PDB file of C-alpha atoms in Angstrom:
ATOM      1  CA  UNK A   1     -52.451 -16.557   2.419  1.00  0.00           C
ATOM      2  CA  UNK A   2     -52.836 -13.819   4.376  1.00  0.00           C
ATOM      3  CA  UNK A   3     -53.427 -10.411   3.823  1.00  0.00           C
ATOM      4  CA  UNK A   4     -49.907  -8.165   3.385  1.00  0.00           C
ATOM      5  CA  UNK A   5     -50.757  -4.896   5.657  1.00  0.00           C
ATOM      6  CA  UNK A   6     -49.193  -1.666   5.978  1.00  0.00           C
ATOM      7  CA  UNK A   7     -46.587  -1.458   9.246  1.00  0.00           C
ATOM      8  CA  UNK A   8     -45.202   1.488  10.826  1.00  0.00           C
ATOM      9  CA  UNK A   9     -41.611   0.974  11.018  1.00  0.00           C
ATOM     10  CA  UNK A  10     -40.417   3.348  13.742  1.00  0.00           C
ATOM     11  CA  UNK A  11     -36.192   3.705  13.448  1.00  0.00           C
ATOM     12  CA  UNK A  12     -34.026   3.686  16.319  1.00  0.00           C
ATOM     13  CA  UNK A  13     -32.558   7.040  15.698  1.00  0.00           C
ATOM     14  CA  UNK A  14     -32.854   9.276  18.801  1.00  0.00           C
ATOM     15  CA  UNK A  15     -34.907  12.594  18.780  1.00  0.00           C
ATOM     16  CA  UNK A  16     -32.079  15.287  20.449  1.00  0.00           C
ATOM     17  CA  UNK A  17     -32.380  19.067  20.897  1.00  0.00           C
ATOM     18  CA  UNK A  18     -30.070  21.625  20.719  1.00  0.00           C
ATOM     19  CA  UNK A  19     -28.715  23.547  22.948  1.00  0.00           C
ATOM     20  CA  UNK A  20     -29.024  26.784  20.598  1.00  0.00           C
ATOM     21  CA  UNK A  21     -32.632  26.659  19.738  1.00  0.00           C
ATOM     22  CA  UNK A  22     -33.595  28.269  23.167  1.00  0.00           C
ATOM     23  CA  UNK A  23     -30.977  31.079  22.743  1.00  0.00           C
ATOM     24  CA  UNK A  24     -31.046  33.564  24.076  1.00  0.00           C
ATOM     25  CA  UNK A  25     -32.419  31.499  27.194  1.00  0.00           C
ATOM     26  CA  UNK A  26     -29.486  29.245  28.717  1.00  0.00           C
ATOM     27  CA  UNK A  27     -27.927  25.749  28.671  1.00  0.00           C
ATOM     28  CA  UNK A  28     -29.435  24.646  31.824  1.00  0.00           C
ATOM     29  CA  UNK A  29     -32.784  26.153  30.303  1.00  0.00           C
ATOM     30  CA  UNK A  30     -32.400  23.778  27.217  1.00  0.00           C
ATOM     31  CA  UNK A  31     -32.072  20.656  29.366  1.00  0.00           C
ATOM     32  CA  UNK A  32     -35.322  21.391  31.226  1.00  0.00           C
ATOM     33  CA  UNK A  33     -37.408  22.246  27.931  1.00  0.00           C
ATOM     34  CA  UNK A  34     -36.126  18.984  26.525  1.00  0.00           C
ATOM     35  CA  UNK A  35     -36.672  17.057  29.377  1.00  0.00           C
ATOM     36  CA  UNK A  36     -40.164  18.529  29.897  1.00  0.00           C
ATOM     37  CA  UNK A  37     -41.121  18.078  26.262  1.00  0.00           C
ATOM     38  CA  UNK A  38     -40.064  14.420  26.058  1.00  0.00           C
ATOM     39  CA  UNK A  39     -37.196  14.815  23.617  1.00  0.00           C
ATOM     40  CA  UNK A  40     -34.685  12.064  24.231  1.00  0.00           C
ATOM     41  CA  UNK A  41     -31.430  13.661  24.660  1.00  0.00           C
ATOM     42  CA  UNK A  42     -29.390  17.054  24.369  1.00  0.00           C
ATOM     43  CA  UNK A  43     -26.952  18.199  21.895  1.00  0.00           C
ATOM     44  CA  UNK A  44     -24.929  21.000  23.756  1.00  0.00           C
ATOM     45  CA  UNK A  45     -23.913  23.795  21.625  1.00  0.00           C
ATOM     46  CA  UNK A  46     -20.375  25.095  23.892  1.00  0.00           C
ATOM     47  CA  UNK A  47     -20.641  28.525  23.149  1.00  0.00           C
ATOM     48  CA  UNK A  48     -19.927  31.697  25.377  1.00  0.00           C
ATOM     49  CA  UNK A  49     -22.466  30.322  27.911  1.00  0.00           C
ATOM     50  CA  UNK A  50     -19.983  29.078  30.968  1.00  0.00           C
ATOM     51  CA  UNK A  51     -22.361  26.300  31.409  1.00  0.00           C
ATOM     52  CA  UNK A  52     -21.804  24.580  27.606  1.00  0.00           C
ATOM     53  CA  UNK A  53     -17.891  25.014  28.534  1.00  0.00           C
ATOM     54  CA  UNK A  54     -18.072  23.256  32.256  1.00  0.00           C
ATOM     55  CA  UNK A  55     -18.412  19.158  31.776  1.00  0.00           C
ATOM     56  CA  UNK A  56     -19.130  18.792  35.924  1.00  0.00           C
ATOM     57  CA  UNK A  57     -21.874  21.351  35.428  1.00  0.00           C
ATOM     58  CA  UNK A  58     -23.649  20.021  32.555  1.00  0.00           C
ATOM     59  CA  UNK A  59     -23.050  16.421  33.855  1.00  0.00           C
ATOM     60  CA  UNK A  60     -24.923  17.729  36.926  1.00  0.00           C
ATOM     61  CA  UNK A  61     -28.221  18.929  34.235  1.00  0.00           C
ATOM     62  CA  UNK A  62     -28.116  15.648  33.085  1.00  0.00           C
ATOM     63  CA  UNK A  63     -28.877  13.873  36.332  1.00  0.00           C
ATOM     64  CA  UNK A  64     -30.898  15.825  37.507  1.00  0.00           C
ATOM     65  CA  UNK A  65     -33.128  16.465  34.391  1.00  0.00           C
ATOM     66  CA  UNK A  66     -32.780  12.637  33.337  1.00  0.00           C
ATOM     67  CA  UNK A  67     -31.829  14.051  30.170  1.00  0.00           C
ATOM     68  CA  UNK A  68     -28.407  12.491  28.298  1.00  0.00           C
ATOM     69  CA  UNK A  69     -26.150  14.448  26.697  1.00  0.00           C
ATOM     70  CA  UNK A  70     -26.180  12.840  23.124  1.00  0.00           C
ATOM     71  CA  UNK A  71     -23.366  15.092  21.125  1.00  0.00           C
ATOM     72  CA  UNK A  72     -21.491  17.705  21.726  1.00  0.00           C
ATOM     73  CA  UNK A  73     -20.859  20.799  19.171  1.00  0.00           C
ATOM     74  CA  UNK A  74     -16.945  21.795  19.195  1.00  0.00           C
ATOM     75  CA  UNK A  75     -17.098  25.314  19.348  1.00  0.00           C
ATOM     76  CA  UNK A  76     -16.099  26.574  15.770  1.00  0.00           C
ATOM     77  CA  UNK A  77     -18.145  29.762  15.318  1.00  0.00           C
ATOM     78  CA  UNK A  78     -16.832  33.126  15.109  1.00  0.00           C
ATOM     79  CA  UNK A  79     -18.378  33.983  17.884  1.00  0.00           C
ATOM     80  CA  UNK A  80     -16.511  31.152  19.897  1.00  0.00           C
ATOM     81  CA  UNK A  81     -12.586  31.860  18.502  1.00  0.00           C
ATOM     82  CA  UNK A  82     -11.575  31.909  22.067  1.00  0.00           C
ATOM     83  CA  UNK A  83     -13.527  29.309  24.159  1.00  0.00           C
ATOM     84  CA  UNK A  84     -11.788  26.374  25.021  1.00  0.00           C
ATOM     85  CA  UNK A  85      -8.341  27.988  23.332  1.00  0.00           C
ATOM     86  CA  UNK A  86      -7.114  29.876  20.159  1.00  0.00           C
ATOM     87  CA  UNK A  87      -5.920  26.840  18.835  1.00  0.00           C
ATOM     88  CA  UNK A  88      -8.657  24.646  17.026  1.00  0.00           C
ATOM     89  CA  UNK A  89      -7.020  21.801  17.575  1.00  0.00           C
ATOM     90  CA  UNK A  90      -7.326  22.464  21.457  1.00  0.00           C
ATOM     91  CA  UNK A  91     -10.917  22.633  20.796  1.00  0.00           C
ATOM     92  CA  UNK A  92     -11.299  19.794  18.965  1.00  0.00           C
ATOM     93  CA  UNK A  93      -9.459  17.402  21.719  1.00  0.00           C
ATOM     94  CA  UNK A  94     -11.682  18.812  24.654  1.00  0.00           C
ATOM     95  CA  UNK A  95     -14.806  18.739  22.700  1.00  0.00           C
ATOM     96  CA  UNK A  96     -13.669  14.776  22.212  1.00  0.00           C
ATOM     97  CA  UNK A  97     -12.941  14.635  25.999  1.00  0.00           C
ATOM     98  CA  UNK A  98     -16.037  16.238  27.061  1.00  0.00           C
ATOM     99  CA  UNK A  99     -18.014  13.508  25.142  1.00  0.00           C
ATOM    100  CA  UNK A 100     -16.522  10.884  26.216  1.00  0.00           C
ATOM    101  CA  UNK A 101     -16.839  12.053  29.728  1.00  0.00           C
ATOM    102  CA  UNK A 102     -20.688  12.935  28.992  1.00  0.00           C
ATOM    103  CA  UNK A 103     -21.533   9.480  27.362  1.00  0.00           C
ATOM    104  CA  UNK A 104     -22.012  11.197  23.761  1.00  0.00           C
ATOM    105  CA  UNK A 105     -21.699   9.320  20.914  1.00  0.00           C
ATOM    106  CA  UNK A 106     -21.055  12.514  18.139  1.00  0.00           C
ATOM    107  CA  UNK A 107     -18.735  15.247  17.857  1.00  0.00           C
ATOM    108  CA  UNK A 108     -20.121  17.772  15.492  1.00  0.00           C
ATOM    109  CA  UNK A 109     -17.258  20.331  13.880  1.00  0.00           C
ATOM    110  CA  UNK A 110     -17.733  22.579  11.171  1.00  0.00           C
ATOM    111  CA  UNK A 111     -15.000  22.822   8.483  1.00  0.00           C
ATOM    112  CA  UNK A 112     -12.488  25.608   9.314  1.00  0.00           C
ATOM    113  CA  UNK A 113     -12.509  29.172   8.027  1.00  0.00           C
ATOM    114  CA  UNK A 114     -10.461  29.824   5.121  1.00  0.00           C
ATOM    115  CA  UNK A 115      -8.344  32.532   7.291  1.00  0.00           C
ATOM    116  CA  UNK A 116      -7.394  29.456   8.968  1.00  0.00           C
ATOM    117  CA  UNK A 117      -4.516  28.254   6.606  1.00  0.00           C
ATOM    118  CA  UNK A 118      -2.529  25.538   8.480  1.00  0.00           C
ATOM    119  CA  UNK A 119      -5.938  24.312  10.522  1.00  0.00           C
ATOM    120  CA  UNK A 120      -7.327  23.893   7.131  1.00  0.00           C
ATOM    121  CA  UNK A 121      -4.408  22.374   4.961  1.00  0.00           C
ATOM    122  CA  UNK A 122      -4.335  19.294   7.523  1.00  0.00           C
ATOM    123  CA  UNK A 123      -8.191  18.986   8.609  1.00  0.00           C
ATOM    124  CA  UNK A 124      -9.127  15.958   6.572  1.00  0.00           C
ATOM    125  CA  UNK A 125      -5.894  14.054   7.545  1.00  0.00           C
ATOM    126  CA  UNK A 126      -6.128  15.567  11.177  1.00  0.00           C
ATOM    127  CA  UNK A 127     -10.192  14.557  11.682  1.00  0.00           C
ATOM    128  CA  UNK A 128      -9.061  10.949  10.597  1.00  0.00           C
ATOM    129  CA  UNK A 129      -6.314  10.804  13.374  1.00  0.00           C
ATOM    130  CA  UNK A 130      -8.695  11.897  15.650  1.00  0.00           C
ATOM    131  CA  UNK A 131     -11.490   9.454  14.682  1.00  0.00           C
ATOM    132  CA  UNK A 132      -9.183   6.631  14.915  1.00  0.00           C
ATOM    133  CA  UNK A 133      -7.887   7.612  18.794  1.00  0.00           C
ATOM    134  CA  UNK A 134     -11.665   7.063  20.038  1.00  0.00           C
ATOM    135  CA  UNK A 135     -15.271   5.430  19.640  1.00  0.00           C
ATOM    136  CA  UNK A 136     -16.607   8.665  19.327  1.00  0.00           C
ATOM    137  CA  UNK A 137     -17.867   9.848  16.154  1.00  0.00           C
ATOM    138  CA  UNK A 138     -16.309  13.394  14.188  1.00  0.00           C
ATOM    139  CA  UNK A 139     -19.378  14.219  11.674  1.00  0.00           C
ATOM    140  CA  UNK A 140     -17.896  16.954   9.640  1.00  0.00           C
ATOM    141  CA  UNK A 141     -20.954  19.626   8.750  1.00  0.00           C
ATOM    142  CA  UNK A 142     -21.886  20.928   5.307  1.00  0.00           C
ATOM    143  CA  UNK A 143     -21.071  24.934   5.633  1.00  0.00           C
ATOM    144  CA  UNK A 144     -22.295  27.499   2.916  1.00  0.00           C
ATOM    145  CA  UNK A 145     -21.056  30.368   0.805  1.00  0.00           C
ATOM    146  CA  UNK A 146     -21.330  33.830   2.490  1.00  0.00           C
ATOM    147  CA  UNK A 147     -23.669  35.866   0.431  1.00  0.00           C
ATOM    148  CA  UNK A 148     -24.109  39.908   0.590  1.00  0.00           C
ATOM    149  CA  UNK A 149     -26.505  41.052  -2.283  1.00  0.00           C
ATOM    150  CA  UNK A 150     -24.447  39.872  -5.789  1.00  0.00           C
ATOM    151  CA  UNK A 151     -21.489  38.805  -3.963  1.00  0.00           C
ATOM    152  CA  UNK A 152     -20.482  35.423  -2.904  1.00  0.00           C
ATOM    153  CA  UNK A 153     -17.395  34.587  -0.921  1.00  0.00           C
ATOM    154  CA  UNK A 154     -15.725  31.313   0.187  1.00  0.00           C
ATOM    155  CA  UNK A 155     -15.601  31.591   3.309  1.00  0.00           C
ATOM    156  CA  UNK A 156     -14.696  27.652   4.697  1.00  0.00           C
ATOM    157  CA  UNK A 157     -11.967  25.465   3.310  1.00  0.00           C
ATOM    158  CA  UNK A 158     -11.423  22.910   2.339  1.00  0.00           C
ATOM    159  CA  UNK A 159     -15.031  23.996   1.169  1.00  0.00           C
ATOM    160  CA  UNK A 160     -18.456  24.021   2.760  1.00  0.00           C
ATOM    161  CA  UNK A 161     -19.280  20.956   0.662  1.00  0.00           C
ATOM    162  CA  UNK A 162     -17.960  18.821   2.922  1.00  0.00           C
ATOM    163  CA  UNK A 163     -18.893  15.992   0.253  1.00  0.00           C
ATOM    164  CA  UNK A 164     -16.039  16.736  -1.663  1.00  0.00           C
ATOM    165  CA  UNK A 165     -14.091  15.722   0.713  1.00  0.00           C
ATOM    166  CA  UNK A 166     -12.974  12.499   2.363  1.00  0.00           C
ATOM    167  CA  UNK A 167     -14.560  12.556   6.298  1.00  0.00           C
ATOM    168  CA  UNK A 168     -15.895   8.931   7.712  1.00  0.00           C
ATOM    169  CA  UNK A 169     -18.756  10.493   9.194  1.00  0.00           C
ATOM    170  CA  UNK A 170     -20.819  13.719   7.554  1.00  0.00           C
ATOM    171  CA  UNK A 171     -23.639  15.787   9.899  1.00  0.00           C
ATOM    172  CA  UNK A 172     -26.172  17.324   7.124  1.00  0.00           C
ATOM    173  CA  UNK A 173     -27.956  20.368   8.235  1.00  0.00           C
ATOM    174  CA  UNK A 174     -30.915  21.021   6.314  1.00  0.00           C
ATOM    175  CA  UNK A 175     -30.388  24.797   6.836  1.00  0.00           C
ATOM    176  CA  UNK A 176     -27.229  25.148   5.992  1.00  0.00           C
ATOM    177  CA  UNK A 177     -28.428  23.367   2.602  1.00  0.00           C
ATOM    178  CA  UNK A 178     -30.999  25.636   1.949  1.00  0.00           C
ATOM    179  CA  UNK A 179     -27.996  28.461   2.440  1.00  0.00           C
ATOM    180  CA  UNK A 180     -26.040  27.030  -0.264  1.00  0.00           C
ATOM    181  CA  UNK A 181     -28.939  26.439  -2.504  1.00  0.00           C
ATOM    182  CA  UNK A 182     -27.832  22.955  -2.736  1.00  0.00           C
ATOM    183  CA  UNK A 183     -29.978  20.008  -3.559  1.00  0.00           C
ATOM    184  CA  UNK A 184     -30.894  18.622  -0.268  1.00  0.00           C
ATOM    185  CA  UNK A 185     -31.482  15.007  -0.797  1.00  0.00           C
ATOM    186  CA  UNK A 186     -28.492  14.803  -3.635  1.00  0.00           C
ATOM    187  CA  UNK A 187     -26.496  16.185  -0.613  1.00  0.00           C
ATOM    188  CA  UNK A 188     -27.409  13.216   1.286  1.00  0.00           C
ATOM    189  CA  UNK A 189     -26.858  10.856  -1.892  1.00  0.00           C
ATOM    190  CA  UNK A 190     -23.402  11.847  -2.034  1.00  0.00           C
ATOM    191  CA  UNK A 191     -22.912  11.600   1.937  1.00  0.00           C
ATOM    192  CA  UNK A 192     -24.383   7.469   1.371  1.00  0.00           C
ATOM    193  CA  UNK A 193     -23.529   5.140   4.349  1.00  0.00           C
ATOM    194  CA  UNK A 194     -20.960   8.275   5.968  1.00  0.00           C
ATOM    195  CA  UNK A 195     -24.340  10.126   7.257  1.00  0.00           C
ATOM    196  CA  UNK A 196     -24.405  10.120  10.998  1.00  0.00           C
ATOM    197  CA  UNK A 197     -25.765  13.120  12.370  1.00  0.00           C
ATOM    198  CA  UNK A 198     -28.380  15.295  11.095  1.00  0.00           C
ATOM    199  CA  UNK A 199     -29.932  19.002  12.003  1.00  0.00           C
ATOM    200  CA  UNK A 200     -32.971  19.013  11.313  1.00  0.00           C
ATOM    201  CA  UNK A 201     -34.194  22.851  10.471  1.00  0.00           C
ATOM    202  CA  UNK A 202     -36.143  24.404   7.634  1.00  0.00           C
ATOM    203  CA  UNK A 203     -35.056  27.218   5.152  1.00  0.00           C
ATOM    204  CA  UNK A 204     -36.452  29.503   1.787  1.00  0.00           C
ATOM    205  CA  UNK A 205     -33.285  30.004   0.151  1.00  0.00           C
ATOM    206  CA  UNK A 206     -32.494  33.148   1.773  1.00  0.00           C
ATOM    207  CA  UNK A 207     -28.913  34.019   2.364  1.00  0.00           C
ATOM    208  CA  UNK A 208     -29.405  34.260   5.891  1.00  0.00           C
ATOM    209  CA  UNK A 209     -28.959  31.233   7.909  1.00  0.00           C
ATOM    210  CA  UNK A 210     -32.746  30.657   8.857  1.00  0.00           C
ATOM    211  CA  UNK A 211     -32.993  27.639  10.932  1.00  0.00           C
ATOM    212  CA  UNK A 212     -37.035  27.697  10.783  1.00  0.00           C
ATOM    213  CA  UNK A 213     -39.228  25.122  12.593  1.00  0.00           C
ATOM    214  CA  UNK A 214     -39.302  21.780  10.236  1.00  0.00           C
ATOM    215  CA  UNK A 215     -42.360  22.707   7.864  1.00  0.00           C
ATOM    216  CA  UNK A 216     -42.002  26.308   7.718  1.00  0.00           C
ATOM    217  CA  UNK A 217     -39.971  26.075   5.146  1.00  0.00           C
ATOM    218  CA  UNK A 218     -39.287  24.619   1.518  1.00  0.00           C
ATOM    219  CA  UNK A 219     -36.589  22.524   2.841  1.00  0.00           C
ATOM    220  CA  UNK A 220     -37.388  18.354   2.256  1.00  0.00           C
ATOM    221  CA  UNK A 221     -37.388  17.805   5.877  1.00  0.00           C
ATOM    222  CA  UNK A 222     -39.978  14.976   5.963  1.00  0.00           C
ATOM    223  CA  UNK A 223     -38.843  13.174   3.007  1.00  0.00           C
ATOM    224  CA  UNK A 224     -35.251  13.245   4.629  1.00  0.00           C
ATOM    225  CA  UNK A 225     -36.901  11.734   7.976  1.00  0.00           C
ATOM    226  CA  UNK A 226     -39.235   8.780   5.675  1.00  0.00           C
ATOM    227  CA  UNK A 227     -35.674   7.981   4.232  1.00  0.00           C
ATOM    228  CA  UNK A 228     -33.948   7.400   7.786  1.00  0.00           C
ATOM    229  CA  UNK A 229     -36.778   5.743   9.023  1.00  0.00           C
ATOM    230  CA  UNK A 230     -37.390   3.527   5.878  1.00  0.00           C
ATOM    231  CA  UNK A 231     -33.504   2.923   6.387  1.00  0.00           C
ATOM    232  CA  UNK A 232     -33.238   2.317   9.968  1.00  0.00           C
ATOM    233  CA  UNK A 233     -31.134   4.800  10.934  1.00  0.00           C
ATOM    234  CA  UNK A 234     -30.314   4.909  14.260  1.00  0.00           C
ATOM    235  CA  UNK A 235     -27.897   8.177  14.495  1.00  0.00           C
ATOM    236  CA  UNK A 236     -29.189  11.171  16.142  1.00  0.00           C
ATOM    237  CA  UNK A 237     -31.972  13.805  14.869  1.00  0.00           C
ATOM    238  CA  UNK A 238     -31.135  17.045  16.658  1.00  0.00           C
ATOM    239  CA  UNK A 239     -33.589  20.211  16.541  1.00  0.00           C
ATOM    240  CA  UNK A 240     -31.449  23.116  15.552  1.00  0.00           C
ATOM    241  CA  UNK A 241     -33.881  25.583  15.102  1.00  0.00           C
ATOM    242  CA  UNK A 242     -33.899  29.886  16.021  1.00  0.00           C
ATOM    243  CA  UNK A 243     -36.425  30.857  18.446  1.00  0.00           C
ATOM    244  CA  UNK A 244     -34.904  34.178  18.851  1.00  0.00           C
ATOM    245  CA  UNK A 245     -38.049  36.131  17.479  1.00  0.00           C
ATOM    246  CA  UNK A 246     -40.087  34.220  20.755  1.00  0.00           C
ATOM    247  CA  UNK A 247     -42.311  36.536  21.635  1.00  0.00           C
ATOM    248  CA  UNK A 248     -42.180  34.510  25.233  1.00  0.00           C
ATOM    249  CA  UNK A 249     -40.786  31.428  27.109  1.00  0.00           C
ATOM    250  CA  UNK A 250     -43.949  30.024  26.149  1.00  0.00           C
ATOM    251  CA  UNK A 251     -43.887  30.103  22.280  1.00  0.00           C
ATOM    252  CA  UNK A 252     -40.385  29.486  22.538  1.00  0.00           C
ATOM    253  CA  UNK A 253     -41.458  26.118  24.239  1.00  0.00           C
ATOM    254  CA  UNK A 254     -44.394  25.366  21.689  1.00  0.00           C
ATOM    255  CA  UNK A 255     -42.147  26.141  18.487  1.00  0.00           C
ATOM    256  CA  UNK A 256     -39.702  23.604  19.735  1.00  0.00           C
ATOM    257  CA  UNK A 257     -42.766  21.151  20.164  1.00  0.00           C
ATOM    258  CA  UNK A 258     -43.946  21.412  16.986  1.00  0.00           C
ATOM    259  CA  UNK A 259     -40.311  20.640  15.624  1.00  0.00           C
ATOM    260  CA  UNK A 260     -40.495  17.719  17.994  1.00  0.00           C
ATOM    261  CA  UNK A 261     -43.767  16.638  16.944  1.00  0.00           C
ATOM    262  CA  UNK A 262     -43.069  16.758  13.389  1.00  0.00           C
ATOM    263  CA  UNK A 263     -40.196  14.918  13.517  1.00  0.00           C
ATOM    264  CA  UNK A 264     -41.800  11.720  15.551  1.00  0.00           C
ATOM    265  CA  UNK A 265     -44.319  12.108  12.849  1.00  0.00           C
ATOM    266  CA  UNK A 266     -42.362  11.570   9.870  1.00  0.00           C
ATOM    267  CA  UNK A 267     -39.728   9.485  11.044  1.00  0.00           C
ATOM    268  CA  UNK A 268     -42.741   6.564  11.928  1.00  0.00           C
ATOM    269  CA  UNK A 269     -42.481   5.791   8.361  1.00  0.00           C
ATOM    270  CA  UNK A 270     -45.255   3.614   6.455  1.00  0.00           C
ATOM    271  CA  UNK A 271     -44.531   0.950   4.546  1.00  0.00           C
ATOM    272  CA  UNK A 272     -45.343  -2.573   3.342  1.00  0.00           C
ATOM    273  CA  UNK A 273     -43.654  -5.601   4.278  1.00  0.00           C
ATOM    274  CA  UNK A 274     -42.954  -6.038   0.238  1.00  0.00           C
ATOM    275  CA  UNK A 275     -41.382  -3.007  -0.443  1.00  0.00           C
ATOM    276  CA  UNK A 276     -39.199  -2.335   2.375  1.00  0.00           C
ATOM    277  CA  UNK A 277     -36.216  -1.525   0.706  1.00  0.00           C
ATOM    278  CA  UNK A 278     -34.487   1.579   0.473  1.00  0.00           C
ATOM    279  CA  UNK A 279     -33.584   4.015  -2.107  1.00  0.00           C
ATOM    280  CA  UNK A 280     -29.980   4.500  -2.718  1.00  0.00           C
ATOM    281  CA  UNK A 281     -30.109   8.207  -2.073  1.00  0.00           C
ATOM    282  CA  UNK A 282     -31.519   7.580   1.577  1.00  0.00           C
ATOM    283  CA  UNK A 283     -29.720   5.355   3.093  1.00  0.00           C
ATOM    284  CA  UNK A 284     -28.005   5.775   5.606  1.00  0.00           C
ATOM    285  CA  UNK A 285     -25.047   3.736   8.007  1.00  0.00           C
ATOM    286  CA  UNK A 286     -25.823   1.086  11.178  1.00  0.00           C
ATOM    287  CA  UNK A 287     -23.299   1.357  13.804  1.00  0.00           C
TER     288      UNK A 287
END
């Protein structure tokens, strides 16, 4: 009989970059980074940049670069309460109309603010009638507590653990864990076959949103990345990571191909032929 070897099993999950992990450089700058680094799509960030908010225009950066738009980030910060309306609903519907138009597969939306009574007393019944109008995919983010010094406050509803909840799809960001404080990988154990998006970042706890490059941290990043791999997931991986201490364009460029690097790396997961399976707590849904 012969010999049972190792194999890499390389998933079919697609390596994207964000939009915001060249800030304060531009959209059109984070299409030719990507495309010039060999990443394998964009997620576009619509922000207070007129270029994340114009379809035609990033439509155009996607020819040109040869670089698909792969999801599309509603705009739910507080920085963007006014882009694309007042109304987060409004926002919601163009960010599904802009991917659709764009060929993305993925909406990402963040839970609403608290402030945000109404938005947030019919979001989990509202993201399902939403989800069911189109092929395109609403993956609900996990949030975290605001912290200053020994105070905490609640600052999303329903809550920033999105888990507790009742979303079909869930985006984890590994940042936004280490924020929280939460247990990464029981975070994606609870999320099971509803994972479909994932940020991949680094963090130390801090209460700072930190978004380091994938191994700067104490975040689980490449056990998360064995897991999809040994799974087969074949969602998106998007680099959401802050560059804003750059010194130039040119570490800018290399921090966002290490990230890209190190996720190739661990996502070629190796493993037998006899013990392919999957543990519960990793795996992750097929479209």
């Amino acid at each position: 009989m012969a010999e049972a070897r190792d194999v890499v099993r390389i998933p079919d999950a697609k390596v994207a970059l964000s939009t915001a992990s060249v800030y304060p450089e531009s959209t059109a700058t984070a299409f030719e980074i990507a495309a010039r680094l060999g990443y394998d799509g964009v997620e576009v960030m619509v922000w207070t940049d007129p270029v994340s908010q114009d379809i035609e225009a990033l439509r155009r950066l996607s020819d040109y670069h040869r670089i698909p738009v792969l999801a599309v980030h509603a705009p739910c910060l507080l920085i963007t309460q006014r882009v694309w309306s007042t109304d987060p609903w409004t926002k919601l519907q163009r960010a599904k109309s802009a991917a659709e138009k764009l060929g993305a597969s993925t909406v990402v939306v963040h839970p609403p603010f608290r402030w945000q009574r109404q938005y947030a007393r019919d979001f989990v019944d509202g993201i399902w009638r939403m989800a069911d109008e189109t092929d395109v995919r609403f993956a609900v983010e996990n949030m975290y507590p605001w912290r200053y010094r020994d105070r905490e406050m609640l600052a999303y509803a329903p809550d920033w653990d999105v888990t507790k909840e009742d979303y079909r799809h869930f985006t984890i960001d590994l940042s936004h864990a280490s924020t929280s404080r939460t247990d990464t990988l029981h975070m994606v154990e609870r999320m099971g076959d509803r994972l479909g998006h994932v940020h991949l970042a680094d963090g130390r706890g801090s209460a700072k949103d930190e978004h380091l490059v994938p191994g700067r941290g104490d975040q689980p990043c490449a056990e998360v990345l064995e897991g999809l791999a040994r799974s087969g997931f074949d969602g998106h991986v998007v680099i959401e990571v802050n560059t804003r201490r750059a010194m130039s364009s040119a570490e800018r460029e290399a921090d966002l191909a290490e990230a890209l690097a190190f996720t190739r790396l661990h996502l070629a997961s190796q493993s037998s032929p006899s013990s392919l399976s999957t543990p519960s707590s990793l795996r992750v849904p097929r479209r």
